[in-house]
Tab-separated table of C-alpha atoms in Angstrom:
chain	number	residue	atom	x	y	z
A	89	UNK	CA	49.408	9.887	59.476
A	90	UNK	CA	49.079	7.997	56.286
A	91	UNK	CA	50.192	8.447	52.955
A	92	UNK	CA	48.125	10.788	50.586
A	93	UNK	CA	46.306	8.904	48.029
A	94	UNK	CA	44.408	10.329	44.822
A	95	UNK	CA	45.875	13.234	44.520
A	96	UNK	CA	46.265	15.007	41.314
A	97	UNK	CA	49.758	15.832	40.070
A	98	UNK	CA	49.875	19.047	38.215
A	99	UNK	CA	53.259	19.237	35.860
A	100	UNK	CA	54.692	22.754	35.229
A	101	UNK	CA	57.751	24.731	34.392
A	102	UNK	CA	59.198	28.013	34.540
A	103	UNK	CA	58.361	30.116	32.086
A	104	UNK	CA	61.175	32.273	29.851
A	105	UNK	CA	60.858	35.022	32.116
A	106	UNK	CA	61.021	32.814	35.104
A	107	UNK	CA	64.448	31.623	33.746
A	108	UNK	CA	65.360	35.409	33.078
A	109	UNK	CA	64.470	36.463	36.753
A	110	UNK	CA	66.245	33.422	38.421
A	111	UNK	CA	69.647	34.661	36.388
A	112	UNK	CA	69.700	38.249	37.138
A	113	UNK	CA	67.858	38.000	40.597
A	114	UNK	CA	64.605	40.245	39.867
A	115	UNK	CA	62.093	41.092	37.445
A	116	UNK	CA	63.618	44.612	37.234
A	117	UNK	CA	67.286	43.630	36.546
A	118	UNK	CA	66.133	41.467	33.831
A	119	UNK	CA	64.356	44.393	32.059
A	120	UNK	CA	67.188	46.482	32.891
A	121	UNK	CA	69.135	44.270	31.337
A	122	UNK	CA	66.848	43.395	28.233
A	123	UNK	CA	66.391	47.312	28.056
A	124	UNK	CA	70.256	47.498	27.789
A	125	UNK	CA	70.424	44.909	25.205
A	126	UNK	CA	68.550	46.682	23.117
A	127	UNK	CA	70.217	50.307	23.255
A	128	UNK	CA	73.216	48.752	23.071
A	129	UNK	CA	71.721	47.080	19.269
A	130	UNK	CA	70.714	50.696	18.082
A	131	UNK	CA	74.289	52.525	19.282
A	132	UNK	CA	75.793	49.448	17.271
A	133	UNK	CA	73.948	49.969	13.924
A	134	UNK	CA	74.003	54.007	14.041
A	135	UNK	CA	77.191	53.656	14.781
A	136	UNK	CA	77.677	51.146	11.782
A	137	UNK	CA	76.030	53.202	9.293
A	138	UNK	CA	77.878	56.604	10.542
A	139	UNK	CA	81.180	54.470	9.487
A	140	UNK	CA	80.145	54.099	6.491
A	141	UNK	CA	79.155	57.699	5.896
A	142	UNK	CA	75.392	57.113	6.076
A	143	UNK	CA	73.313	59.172	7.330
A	144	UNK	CA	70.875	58.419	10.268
A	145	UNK	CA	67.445	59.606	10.585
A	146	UNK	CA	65.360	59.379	13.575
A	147	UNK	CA	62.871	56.975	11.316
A	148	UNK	CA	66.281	54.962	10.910
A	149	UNK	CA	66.801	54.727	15.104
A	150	UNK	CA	62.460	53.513	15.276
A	151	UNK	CA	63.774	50.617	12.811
A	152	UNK	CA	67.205	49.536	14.271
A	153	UNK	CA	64.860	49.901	17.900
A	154	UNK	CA	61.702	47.812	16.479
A	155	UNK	CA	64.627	45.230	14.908
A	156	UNK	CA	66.643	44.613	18.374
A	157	UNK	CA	63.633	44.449	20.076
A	158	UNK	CA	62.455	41.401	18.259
A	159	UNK	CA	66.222	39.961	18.545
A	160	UNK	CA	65.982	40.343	22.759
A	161	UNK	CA	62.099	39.128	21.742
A	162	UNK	CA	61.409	40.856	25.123
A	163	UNK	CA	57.727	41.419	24.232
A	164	UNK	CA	57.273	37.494	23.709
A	165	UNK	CA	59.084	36.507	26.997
A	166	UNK	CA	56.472	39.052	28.992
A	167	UNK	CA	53.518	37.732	26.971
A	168	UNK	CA	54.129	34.355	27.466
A	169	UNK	CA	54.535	34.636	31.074
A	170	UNK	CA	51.582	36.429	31.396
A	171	UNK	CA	49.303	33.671	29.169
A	172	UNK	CA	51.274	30.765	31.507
A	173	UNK	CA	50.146	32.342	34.876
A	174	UNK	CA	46.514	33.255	33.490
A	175	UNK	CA	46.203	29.505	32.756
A	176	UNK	CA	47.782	27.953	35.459
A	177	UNK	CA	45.483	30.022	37.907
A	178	UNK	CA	42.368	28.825	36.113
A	179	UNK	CA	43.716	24.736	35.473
A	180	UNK	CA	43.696	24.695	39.600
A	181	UNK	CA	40.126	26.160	39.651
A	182	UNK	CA	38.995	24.050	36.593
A	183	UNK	CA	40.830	20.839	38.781
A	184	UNK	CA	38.868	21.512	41.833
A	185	UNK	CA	37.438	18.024	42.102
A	186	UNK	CA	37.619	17.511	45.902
A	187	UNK	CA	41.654	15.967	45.470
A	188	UNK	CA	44.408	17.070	47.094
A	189	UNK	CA	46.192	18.943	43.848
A	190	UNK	CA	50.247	18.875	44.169
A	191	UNK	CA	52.108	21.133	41.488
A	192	UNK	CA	55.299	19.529	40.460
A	193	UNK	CA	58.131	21.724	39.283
A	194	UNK	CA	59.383	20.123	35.802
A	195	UNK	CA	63.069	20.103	38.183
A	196	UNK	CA	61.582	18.001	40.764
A	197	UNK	CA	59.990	14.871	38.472
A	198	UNK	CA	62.531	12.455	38.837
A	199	UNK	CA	62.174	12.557	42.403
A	200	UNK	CA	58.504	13.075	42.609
A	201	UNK	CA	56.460	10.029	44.084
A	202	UNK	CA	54.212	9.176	41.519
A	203	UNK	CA	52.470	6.180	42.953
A	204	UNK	CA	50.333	8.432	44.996
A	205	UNK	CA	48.206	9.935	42.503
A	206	UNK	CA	45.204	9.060	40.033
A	207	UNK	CA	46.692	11.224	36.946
A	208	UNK	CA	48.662	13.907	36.135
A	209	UNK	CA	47.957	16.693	34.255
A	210	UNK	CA	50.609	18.827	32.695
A	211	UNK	CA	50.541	22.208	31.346
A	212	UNK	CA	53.218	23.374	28.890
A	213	UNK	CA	54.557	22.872	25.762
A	214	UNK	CA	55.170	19.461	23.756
A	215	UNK	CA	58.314	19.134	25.502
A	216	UNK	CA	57.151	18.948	29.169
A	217	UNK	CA	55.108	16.105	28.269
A	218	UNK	CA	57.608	14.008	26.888
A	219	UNK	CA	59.796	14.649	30.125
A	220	UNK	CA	57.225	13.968	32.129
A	221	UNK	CA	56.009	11.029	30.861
A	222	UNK	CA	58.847	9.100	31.641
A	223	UNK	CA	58.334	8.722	35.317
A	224	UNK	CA	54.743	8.762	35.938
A	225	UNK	CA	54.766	4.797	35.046
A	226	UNK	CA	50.945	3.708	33.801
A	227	UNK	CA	49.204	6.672	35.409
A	228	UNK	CA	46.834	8.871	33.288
A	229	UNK	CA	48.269	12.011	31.582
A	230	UNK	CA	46.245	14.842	30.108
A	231	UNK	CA	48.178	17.441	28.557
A	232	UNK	CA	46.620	21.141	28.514
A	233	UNK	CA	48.156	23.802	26.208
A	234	UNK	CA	48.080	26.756	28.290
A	235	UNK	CA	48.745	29.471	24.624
A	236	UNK	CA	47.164	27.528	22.133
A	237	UNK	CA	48.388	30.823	19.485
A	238	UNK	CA	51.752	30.071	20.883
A	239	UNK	CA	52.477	26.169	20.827
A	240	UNK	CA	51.674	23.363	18.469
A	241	UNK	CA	50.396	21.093	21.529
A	242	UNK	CA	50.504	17.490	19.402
A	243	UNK	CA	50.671	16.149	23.149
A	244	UNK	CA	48.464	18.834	24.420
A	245	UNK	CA	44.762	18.050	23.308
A	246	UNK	CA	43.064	20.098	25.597
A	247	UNK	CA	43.013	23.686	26.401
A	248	UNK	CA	42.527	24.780	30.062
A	249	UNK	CA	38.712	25.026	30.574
A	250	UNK	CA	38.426	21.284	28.996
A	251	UNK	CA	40.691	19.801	31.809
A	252	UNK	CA	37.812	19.541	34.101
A	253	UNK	CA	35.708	17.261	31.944
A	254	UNK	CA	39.015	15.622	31.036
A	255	UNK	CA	39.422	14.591	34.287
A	256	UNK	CA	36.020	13.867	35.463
A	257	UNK	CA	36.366	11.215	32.589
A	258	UNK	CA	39.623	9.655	34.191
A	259	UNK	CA	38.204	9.588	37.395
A	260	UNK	CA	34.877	7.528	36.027
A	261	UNK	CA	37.281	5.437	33.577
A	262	UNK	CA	35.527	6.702	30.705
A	263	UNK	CA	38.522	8.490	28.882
A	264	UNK	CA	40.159	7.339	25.673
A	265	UNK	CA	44.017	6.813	25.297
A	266	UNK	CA	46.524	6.709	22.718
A	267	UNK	CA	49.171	4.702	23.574
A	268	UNK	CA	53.075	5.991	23.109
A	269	UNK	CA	55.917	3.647	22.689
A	270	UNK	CA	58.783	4.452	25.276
A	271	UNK	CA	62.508	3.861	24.057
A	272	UNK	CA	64.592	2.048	27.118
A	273	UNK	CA	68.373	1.816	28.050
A	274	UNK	CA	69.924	-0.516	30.569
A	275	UNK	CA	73.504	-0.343	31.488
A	276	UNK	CA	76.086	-2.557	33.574
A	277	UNK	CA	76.600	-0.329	35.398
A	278	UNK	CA	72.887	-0.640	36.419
A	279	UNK	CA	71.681	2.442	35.854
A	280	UNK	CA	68.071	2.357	33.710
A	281	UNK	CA	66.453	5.647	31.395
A	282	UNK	CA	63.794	6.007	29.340
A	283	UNK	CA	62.840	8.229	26.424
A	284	UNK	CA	59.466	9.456	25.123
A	285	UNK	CA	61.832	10.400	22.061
A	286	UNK	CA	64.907	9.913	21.799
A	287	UNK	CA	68.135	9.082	23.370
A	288	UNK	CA	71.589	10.499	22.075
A	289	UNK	CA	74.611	8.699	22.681
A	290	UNK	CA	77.601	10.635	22.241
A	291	UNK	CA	80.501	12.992	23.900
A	292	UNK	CA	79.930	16.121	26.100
A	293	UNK	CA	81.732	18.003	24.347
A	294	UNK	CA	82.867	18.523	20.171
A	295	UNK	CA	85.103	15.646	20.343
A	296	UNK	CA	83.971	13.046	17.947
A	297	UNK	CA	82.269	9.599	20.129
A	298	UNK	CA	84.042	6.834	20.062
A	299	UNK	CA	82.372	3.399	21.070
A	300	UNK	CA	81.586	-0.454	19.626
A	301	UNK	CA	78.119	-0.933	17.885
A	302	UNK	CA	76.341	-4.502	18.070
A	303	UNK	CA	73.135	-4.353	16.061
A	304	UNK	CA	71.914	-7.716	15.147
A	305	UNK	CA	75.066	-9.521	15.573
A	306	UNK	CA	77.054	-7.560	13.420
A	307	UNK	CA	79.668	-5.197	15.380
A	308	UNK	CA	81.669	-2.074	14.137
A	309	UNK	CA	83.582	0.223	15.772
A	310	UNK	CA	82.662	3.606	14.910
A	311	UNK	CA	83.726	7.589	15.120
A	312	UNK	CA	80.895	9.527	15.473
A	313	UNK	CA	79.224	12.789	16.426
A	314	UNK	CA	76.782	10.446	18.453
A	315	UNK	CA	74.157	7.922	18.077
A	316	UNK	CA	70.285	9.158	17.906
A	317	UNK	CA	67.640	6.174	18.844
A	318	UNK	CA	63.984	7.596	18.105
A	319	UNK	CA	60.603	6.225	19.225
A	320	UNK	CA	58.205	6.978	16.389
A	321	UNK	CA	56.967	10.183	18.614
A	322	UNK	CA	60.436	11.634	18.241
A	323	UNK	CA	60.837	10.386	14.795
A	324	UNK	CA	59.565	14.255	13.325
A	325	UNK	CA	62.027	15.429	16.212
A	326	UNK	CA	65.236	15.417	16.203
A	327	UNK	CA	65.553	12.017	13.973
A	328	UNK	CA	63.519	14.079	11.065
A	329	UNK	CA	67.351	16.445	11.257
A	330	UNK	CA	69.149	13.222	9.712
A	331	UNK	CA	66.891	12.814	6.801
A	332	UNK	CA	66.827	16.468	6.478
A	333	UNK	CA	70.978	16.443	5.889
A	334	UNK	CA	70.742	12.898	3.917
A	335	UNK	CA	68.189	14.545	1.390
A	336	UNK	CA	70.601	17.864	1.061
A	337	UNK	CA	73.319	15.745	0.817
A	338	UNK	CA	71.781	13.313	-1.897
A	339	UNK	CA	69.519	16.242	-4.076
A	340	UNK	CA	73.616	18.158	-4.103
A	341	UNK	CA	75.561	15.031	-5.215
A	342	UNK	CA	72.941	13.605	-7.427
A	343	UNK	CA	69.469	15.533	-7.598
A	344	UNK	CA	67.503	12.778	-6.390
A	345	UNK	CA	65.968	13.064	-2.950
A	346	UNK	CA	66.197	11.007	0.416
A	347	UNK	CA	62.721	9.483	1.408
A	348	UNK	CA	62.108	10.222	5.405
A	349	UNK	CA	61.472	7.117	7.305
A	350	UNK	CA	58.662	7.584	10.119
A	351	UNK	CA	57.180	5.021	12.691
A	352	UNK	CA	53.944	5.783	14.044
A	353	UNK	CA	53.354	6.668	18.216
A	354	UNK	CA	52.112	3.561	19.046
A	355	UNK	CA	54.424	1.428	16.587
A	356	UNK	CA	56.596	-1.286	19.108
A	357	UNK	CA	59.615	-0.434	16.724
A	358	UNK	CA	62.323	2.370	17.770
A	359	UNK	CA	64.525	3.881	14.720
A	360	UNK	CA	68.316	4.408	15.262
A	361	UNK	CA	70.755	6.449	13.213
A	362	UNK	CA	74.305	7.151	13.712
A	363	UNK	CA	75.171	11.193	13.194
A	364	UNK	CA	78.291	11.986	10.890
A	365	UNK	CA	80.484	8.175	10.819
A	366	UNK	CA	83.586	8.904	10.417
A	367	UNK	CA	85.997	6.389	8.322
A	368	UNK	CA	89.483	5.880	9.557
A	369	UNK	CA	91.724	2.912	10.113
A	370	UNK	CA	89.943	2.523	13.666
A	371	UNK	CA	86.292	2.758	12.250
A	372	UNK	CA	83.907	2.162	9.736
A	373	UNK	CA	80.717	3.376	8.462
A	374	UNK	CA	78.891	-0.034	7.165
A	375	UNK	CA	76.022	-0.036	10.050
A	376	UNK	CA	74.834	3.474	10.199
A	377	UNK	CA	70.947	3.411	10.909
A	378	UNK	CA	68.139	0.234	11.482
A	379	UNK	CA	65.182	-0.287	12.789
A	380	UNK	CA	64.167	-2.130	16.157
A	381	UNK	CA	61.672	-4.321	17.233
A	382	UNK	CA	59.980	-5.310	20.084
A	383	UNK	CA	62.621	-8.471	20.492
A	384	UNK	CA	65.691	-6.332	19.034
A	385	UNK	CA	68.862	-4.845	21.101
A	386	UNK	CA	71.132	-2.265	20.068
A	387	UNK	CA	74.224	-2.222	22.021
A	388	UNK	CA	76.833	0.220	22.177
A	389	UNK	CA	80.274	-0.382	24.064
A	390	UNK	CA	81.551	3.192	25.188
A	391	UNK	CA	85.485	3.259	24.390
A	392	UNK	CA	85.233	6.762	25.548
A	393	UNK	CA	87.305	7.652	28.401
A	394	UNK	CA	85.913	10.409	29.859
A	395	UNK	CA	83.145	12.781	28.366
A	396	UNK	CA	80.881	9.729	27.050
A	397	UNK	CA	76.722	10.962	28.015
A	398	UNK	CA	73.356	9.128	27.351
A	399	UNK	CA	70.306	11.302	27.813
A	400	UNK	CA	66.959	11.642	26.712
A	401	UNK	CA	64.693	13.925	24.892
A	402	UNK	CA	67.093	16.554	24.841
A	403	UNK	CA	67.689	17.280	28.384
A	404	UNK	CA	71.113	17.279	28.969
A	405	UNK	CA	71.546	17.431	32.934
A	406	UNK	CA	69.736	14.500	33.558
A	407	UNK	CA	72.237	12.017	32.150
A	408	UNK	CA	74.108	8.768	32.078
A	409	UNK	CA	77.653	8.168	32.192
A	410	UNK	CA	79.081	6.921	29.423
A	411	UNK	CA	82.491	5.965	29.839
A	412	UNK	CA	85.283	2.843	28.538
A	413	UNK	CA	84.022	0.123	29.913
A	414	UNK	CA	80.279	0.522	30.401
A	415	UNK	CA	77.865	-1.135	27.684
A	416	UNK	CA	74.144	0.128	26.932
A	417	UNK	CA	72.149	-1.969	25.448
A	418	UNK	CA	68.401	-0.109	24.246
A	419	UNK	CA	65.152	-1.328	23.242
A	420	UNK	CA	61.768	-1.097	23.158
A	421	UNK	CA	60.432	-0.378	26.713
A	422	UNK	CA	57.144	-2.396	28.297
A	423	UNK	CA	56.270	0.758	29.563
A	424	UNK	CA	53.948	2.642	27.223
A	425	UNK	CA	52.653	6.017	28.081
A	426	UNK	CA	48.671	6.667	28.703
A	427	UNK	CA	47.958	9.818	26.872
A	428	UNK	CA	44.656	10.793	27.384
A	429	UNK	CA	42.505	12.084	24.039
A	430	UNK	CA	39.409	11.935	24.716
């Protein structure tokens, strides 16, 4: 039998509750559980205020209840699971097309096979996209926000009843795309990883990095608490953190404030910054962020021996090893994702 071509990939994930259920076995045990969490909250408080010689009044226990509640945010987890089913239920009906339709658990991407589909759709927050994005190569992606009250969805134009027109247009090659710049990282060691936005360089654990940084010709050897490189779609991500704690820093010391730098989606430039240099005899602190483009390298020289990680966009299982002796070099990748927008 031949290979399936044309199919439809749909992208999903397990919802909060799904990740509640597959720790403590069942949907019961995690309410029990949740449920527990929360009496526990309101023994802790009365308890806290009887200490203290406060009385407690049964309006007191509604509060301290109505307060843990929102710390376990139990009624979220349920609601959101709910909205996530309701919309992946209706994406498959609104993606009846006459393809085959193959759901791909956000777990399973990086050993999905791509090359036999004609787009993929994927349903979830901002973050699923970016993951996903990475291995689909040049195929089509639509993003559908299944809670549109519940997530931003930058990456997620469409809601669920506009993924069948979205589609249709794919299929007739009348659909509009914004390209997105991909961040790359090749290693001696051979391995290859992309980012939709960012890498971190760095150490598992709280131990400070410790590695050799060529940018441009100019090498330093550093102490760090890692190295963030940014594509400009992750440059309001985790990137946006460093000019948050540069402007803190510099309004503090001197009142003045630290401009953000931003690169647009599309931009063939990545952004690199190095987190919290430390200066010793052994390092330096002279190269600490730049900008790369299209023709630029940054390459770090791990002289970690054991710990050292690269990953991307924040998911931390899925990573390189980093150790004394391997050197990544990154740049800007020739693989650009096709967001569909239109």
């Amino acid at each position: 039998m031949g290979m399936i071509s044309n199919m439809i990939a749909v992208v999903t994930r397990d919802t909060r509750m799904e990740g509640l259920k597959q720790r403590w076995g069942t949907s019961n045990q995690a309410d029990f559980l949740l449920d527990a969490a929360v009496q526990h909250e309101v023994e802790r408080r009365r308890k806290s205020k009887a200490r203290k010689g406060i009385a407690v009044s049964d309006e007191d226990i509604d509060q301290f209840a109505d307060s843990a509640i929102a710390l376990t945010d139990r009624e979220s987890y349920e609601q959101e699971d709910a909205q996530y089913n309701r919309s992946l239920k209706q994406l498959f009906r609104e993606l009846d097309l006459g393809f085959p339709i193959r759901e791909v658990d956000r777990s399973f991407l990086a050993n999905f096979d791509f090359g036999r589909c004609l787009a993929v759709v994927v349903i979830g927050q901002d973050g699923l996209v970016a993951n996903a994005a990475k291995y689909v190569g040049d195929l089509p992606v639509i993003g559908v926000n299944p809670d549109p009250a519940r997530y931003d969805g930058l990456l997620l134009p469409f809601q669920v009843r506009e993924a069948r027109a979205a589609m249709q247009r794919v299929i007739n090659q009348r659909a509009r795309y914004a390209k997105i710049t991909l961040a790359e990282v090749n290693t001696i060691t051979g391995q290859r990883m992309l980012a939709f936005n960012d890498f971190f360089v760095g150490c598992r654990s709280h131990a400070s990095a410790r590695y050799m940084l060529d940018a441009n010709g100019t090498r330093e050897a550093q102490s760090s608490s890692g190295v963030l490189i940014s594509t400009g779609a992750g440059a309001t991500g985790w990137m946006s953190s460093v000019f948050n704690m540069a402007a803190g820093v510099s309004r503090f010391v001197s009142g003045n404030d630290v401009p953000a730098l931003s690169i647009a989606r599309d931009e063939r430039k990545l952004m690199w910054a190095v987190r919290e240099p430390f200066v010793s005899r052994h390092s330096s602190a002279q190269n600490v962020m730049g900008i790369l483009h299209e023709q630029d390298e940054l390459v770090l020289g791990s002289q970690m021996p054991t710990q050292g990680v690269i990953f991307s966009d924040g998911v931390e299982d899925d990573f390189i090893e980093f150790n004394s002796g391997n050197i990544a070099t990154f740049s800007v990748s020739q693989q650009q994702v096709k967001l569909v927008v239109g």
